[in-house]
Short mmCIF file of C-alpha atoms in Angstrom, two decimals:
data_model
loop_
_atom_site.label_atom_id
_atom_site.label_comp_id
_atom_site.label_asym_id
_atom_site.label_seq_id
_atom_site.Cartn_x
_atom_site.Cartn_y
_atom_site.Cartn_z
CA ASP A 671 -54.51 -40.04 -80.61
CA ALA A 672 -54.84 -37.12 -82.97
CA LYS A 673 -57.63 -37.68 -85.49
CA THR A 674 -57.92 -36.99 -89.19
CA THR A 675 -60.93 -35.84 -91.20
CA GLN A 676 -61.35 -36.77 -94.84
CA PRO A 677 -64.24 -36.48 -97.29
CA ASN A 678 -66.14 -39.73 -97.66
CA SER A 679 -65.80 -39.83 -101.42
CA MET A 680 -64.40 -37.96 -104.41
CA GLU A 681 -64.64 -38.32 -108.15
CA SER A 682 -62.04 -37.65 -110.78
CA ASN A 683 -61.66 -38.00 -114.50
CA GLU A 684 -59.00 -40.26 -115.90
CA GLU A 685 -55.67 -38.58 -116.68
CA GLU A 686 -56.54 -35.50 -114.62
CA PRO A 687 -54.83 -34.55 -111.34
CA VAL A 688 -56.53 -35.44 -108.08
CA HIS A 689 -56.15 -33.59 -104.80
CA LEU A 690 -57.25 -35.57 -101.76
CA PRO A 691 -57.53 -33.39 -98.63
CA CYS A 692 -57.00 -34.34 -95.01
CA ASN A 693 -57.53 -32.21 -91.92
CA HIS A 694 -55.62 -32.95 -88.74
CA SER A 695 -56.01 -29.87 -86.56
CA THR A 696 -54.82 -31.63 -83.36
CA ILE A 697 -51.60 -32.97 -84.85
CA SER A 698 -48.63 -33.01 -82.49
CA GLY A 699 -45.09 -32.02 -83.35
CA THR A 700 -43.90 -35.62 -83.54
CA ASP A 701 -46.73 -36.98 -85.70
CA TYR A 702 -45.85 -38.19 -89.18
CA ILE A 703 -48.56 -37.89 -91.83
CA HIS A 704 -48.99 -41.20 -93.63
CA TRP A 705 -51.14 -42.06 -96.63
CA TYR A 706 -52.18 -45.57 -97.51
CA ARG A 707 -54.62 -46.77 -100.13
CA GLN A 708 -56.71 -49.90 -100.39
CA LEU A 709 -57.69 -51.19 -103.80
CA PRO A 710 -60.83 -53.33 -104.02
CA SER A 711 -60.42 -56.72 -102.34
CA GLN A 712 -56.78 -56.04 -101.43
CA GLY A 713 -54.80 -55.12 -98.37
CA PRO A 714 -53.77 -51.52 -97.72
CA GLU A 715 -50.74 -50.27 -99.60
CA TYR A 716 -48.32 -47.58 -98.43
CA VAL A 717 -48.38 -44.48 -100.63
CA ILE A 718 -46.31 -41.73 -99.04
CA HIS A 719 -45.52 -40.03 -95.75
CA GLY A 720 -44.02 -36.80 -94.48
CA LEU A 721 -43.34 -34.75 -91.37
CA THR A 722 -43.05 -31.09 -92.29
CA SER A 723 -41.82 -30.69 -95.86
CA ASN A 724 -43.61 -31.60 -99.07
CA VAL A 725 -42.67 -35.03 -100.39
CA ASN A 726 -42.66 -36.63 -103.81
CA ASN A 727 -42.30 -40.25 -104.85
CA ARG A 728 -43.15 -42.32 -107.89
CA MET A 729 -46.76 -42.78 -106.78
CA ALA A 730 -47.80 -39.36 -105.53
CA SER A 731 -46.93 -36.06 -103.91
CA LEU A 732 -47.76 -34.94 -100.40
CA ALA A 733 -48.30 -31.27 -99.70
CA ILE A 734 -48.26 -30.32 -96.02
CA ALA A 735 -49.63 -27.01 -94.81
CA GLU A 736 -47.18 -24.73 -93.04
CA ASP A 737 -49.05 -25.11 -89.73
CA ARG A 738 -49.31 -28.87 -90.36
CA LYS A 739 -53.03 -28.87 -89.61
CA SER A 740 -53.89 -30.15 -93.04
CA SER A 741 -52.31 -32.02 -95.91
CA THR A 742 -53.15 -32.98 -99.47
CA LEU A 743 -52.30 -36.12 -101.37
CA ILE A 744 -51.79 -35.34 -105.04
CA LEU A 745 -52.09 -37.92 -107.79
CA HIS A 746 -50.71 -36.16 -110.84
CA ARG A 747 -52.58 -38.17 -113.49
CA ALA A 748 -55.34 -40.40 -112.19
CA THR A 749 -55.78 -43.76 -113.86
CA LEU A 750 -58.58 -46.29 -113.47
CA ARG A 751 -56.18 -48.33 -111.34
CA ASP A 752 -56.06 -45.49 -108.80
CA ALA A 753 -59.68 -46.09 -107.82
CA ALA A 754 -59.37 -47.03 -104.15
CA VAL A 755 -60.01 -45.91 -100.59
CA TYR A 756 -57.30 -43.50 -99.47
CA TYR A 757 -56.47 -43.28 -95.78
CA CYS A 758 -54.74 -40.34 -94.13
CA ILE A 759 -53.16 -41.49 -90.86
CA LEU A 760 -51.16 -39.74 -88.19
CA HIS A 761 -48.40 -41.77 -86.68
CA ASN A 762 -45.78 -41.18 -84.02
CA ASN A 763 -43.33 -43.59 -82.53
CA ALA A 764 -45.48 -44.42 -79.53
CA GLY A 765 -46.75 -47.96 -79.88
CA ASN A 766 -45.95 -48.07 -83.57
CA MET A 767 -49.65 -48.53 -84.34
CA LEU A 768 -51.60 -47.11 -87.25
CA THR A 769 -55.17 -45.97 -86.63
CA PHE A 770 -57.31 -46.21 -89.74
CA GLY A 771 -60.35 -43.96 -90.10
CA GLY A 772 -62.97 -44.19 -92.81
CA GLY A 773 -60.82 -42.82 -95.61
CA THR A 774 -61.85 -41.25 -98.92
CA ARG A 775 -63.25 -43.45 -101.66
CA LEU A 776 -61.82 -42.18 -104.94
CA MET A 777 -63.77 -42.99 -108.07
CA VAL A 778 -62.06 -42.45 -111.42
CA LYS A 779 -64.21 -41.98 -114.50
CA PRO A 780 -62.91 -42.93 -117.96
CA ASN B 1000 -39.58 -61.66 -102.68
CA ALA B 1001 -43.11 -62.57 -101.51
CA GLY B 1002 -43.56 -59.82 -98.88
CA VAL B 1003 -46.41 -60.68 -96.50
CA THR B 1004 -48.28 -63.92 -97.15
CA GLN B 1005 -51.50 -64.91 -95.43
CA THR B 1006 -53.08 -68.35 -95.37
CA PRO B 1007 -55.79 -69.31 -95.90
CA LYS B 1008 -57.42 -66.77 -98.22
CA PHE B 1009 -60.97 -67.84 -97.40
CA ARG B 1010 -62.55 -69.86 -94.62
CA VAL B 1011 -66.05 -70.68 -93.40
CA LEU B 1012 -66.48 -71.78 -89.80
CA LYS B 1013 -69.39 -72.85 -87.67
CA THR B 1014 -69.98 -71.11 -84.36
CA GLY B 1015 -67.74 -72.62 -81.70
CA GLN B 1016 -65.11 -73.99 -84.07
CA SER B 1017 -61.50 -72.99 -83.77
CA MET B 1018 -58.94 -72.04 -86.38
CA THR B 1019 -55.54 -70.45 -86.83
CA LEU B 1020 -54.61 -67.85 -89.42
CA LEU B 1021 -50.99 -67.80 -90.49
CA CYS B 1022 -48.99 -64.76 -91.51
CA ALA B 1023 -45.48 -65.05 -92.91
CA GLN B 1024 -43.10 -62.24 -93.92
CA ASP B 1025 -39.74 -62.48 -95.66
CA MET B 1026 -38.54 -58.90 -95.10
CA ASN B 1027 -36.82 -59.51 -91.75
CA HIS B 1028 -39.28 -57.16 -90.05
CA GLU B 1029 -39.33 -56.94 -86.28
CA TYR B 1030 -42.93 -55.81 -85.92
CA MET B 1031 -46.01 -57.71 -87.03
CA TYR B 1032 -49.70 -56.87 -86.71
CA TRP B 1033 -53.14 -58.40 -87.07
CA TYR B 1034 -56.04 -56.16 -88.11
CA ARG B 1035 -59.67 -56.84 -88.88
CA GLN B 1036 -61.84 -54.93 -91.33
CA ASP B 1037 -65.61 -55.04 -91.20
CA PRO B 1038 -67.71 -54.01 -94.24
CA GLY B 1039 -67.42 -50.30 -95.02
CA MET B 1040 -65.05 -49.67 -92.13
CA GLY B 1041 -61.40 -48.91 -91.63
CA LEU B 1042 -58.98 -51.43 -90.13
CA ARG B 1043 -58.85 -52.08 -86.41
CA LEU B 1044 -55.81 -53.51 -84.65
CA ILE B 1045 -56.35 -56.84 -82.86
CA HIS B 1046 -52.87 -57.78 -81.59
CA TYR B 1047 -49.35 -56.95 -82.51
CA SER B 1048 -45.80 -58.11 -81.81
CA VAL B 1049 -42.63 -56.06 -81.48
CA GLY B 1050 -40.34 -59.05 -81.80
CA GLU B 1051 -39.98 -62.80 -81.62
CA GLY B 1052 -41.58 -64.18 -78.47
CA THR B 1053 -43.51 -60.99 -77.64
CA THR B 1054 -47.14 -60.02 -78.21
CA ALA B 1055 -49.39 -57.17 -77.13
CA LYS B 1056 -53.08 -56.29 -77.27
CA GLY B 1057 -54.44 -53.84 -79.75
CA GLU B 1058 -57.80 -52.11 -79.95
CA VAL B 1059 -60.06 -55.19 -80.27
CA PRO B 1060 -58.24 -58.22 -78.76
CA ASP B 1061 -61.16 -60.09 -77.17
CA GLY B 1062 -61.80 -63.56 -78.59
CA TYR B 1063 -58.37 -63.82 -80.24
CA ASN B 1064 -54.97 -65.12 -79.26
CA VAL B 1065 -51.64 -64.74 -81.03
CA SER B 1066 -48.19 -66.25 -81.01
CA ARG B 1067 -44.84 -65.19 -82.47
CA LEU B 1068 -42.57 -68.19 -82.04
CA LYS B 1069 -40.46 -67.31 -85.07
CA LYS B 1070 -39.55 -63.84 -86.28
CA GLN B 1071 -41.05 -64.40 -89.70
CA ASN B 1072 -44.39 -65.84 -88.55
CA PHE B 1073 -47.33 -64.38 -86.63
CA LEU B 1074 -50.29 -66.62 -85.87
CA LEU B 1075 -53.82 -65.47 -85.04
CA GLY B 1076 -56.06 -67.96 -83.27
CA LEU B 1077 -59.79 -68.07 -82.73
CA GLU B 1078 -60.52 -70.58 -79.96
CA SER B 1079 -64.32 -70.51 -80.23
CA ALA B 1080 -65.50 -68.63 -83.29
CA ALA B 1081 -68.55 -66.35 -83.06
CA PRO B 1082 -70.60 -64.73 -85.85
CA SER B 1083 -69.28 -61.33 -84.68
CA GLN B 1084 -65.84 -62.44 -85.85
CA THR B 1085 -66.98 -62.59 -89.46
CA SER B 1086 -64.61 -60.16 -91.08
CA VAL B 1087 -61.60 -59.75 -93.35
CA TYR B 1088 -58.33 -60.19 -91.48
CA PHE B 1089 -55.15 -58.47 -92.57
CA CYS B 1090 -51.65 -59.10 -91.39
CA ALA B 1091 -48.93 -56.46 -91.68
CA SER B 1092 -45.27 -56.13 -90.83
CA SER B 1093 -42.78 -53.30 -90.42
CA PHE B 1094 -39.26 -52.52 -89.24
CA GLY B 1095 -40.77 -50.70 -86.27
CA ASP B 1096 -38.57 -47.70 -86.84
CA LEU B 1097 -39.64 -44.09 -86.33
CA GLN B 1098 -41.52 -43.93 -89.62
CA ASN B 1099 -43.03 -47.42 -89.34
CA ILE B 1100 -44.12 -48.07 -92.90
CA GLN B 1101 -46.33 -51.14 -92.79
CA TYR B 1102 -46.61 -53.79 -95.49
CA PHE B 1103 -49.88 -55.70 -95.70
CA GLY B 1104 -50.93 -59.13 -96.84
CA ALA B 1105 -53.82 -59.77 -99.20
CA GLY B 1106 -56.21 -60.70 -96.40
CA THR B 1107 -58.20 -63.69 -95.13
CA ARG B 1108 -61.96 -63.56 -95.59
CA LEU B 1109 -63.60 -65.39 -92.68
CA SER B 1110 -67.27 -66.19 -92.31
CA VAL B 1111 -68.64 -67.64 -89.08
CA LEU B 1112 -72.10 -69.16 -89.43
#
């Protein structure tokens, strides 16, 4: 399976934008890029996903590099409730499994 | 609409005891999954099911059994609990389509003494 690399932790100030990077240099053409987050003491929660084009939803934006070897999850205005571990995951149809790495722990300062 | 519900939320077992964790989903999803999460780690897949009556092994299946007798339920069993199975267990479900967005329960915190 293609792997992803994320920073272990990041800090942000409340109400400022946050850019969470993810490297996936061995991504295949059929891999979707998924982002999930896990708030403290909760199960993971789907955030956003994309294949080639940038994507926006009510929670976040996903910017995908032209060569697809990296992507960035963008939280436009971080709130204290956004403090969580964010997982970048590559997924294709084979087996329908998600492989979770270590993720990035986002800390939001008031 | 409850989504994915796990019971129980907490459990303490003694080594050698058995128990069953129940996962129920009300989204008519075909696929269901059991993961475990150890402290400071990401989730690892134990077993999964692609439909009623079917199950398959994931990354760390040893010591666990599963059953999917009804589409909405996925049971995870520990026949003889060991301290190494102390973990937080998460159930998830999905439509199993190409994009496979998974919806997770709140987790079961299990301690084996």
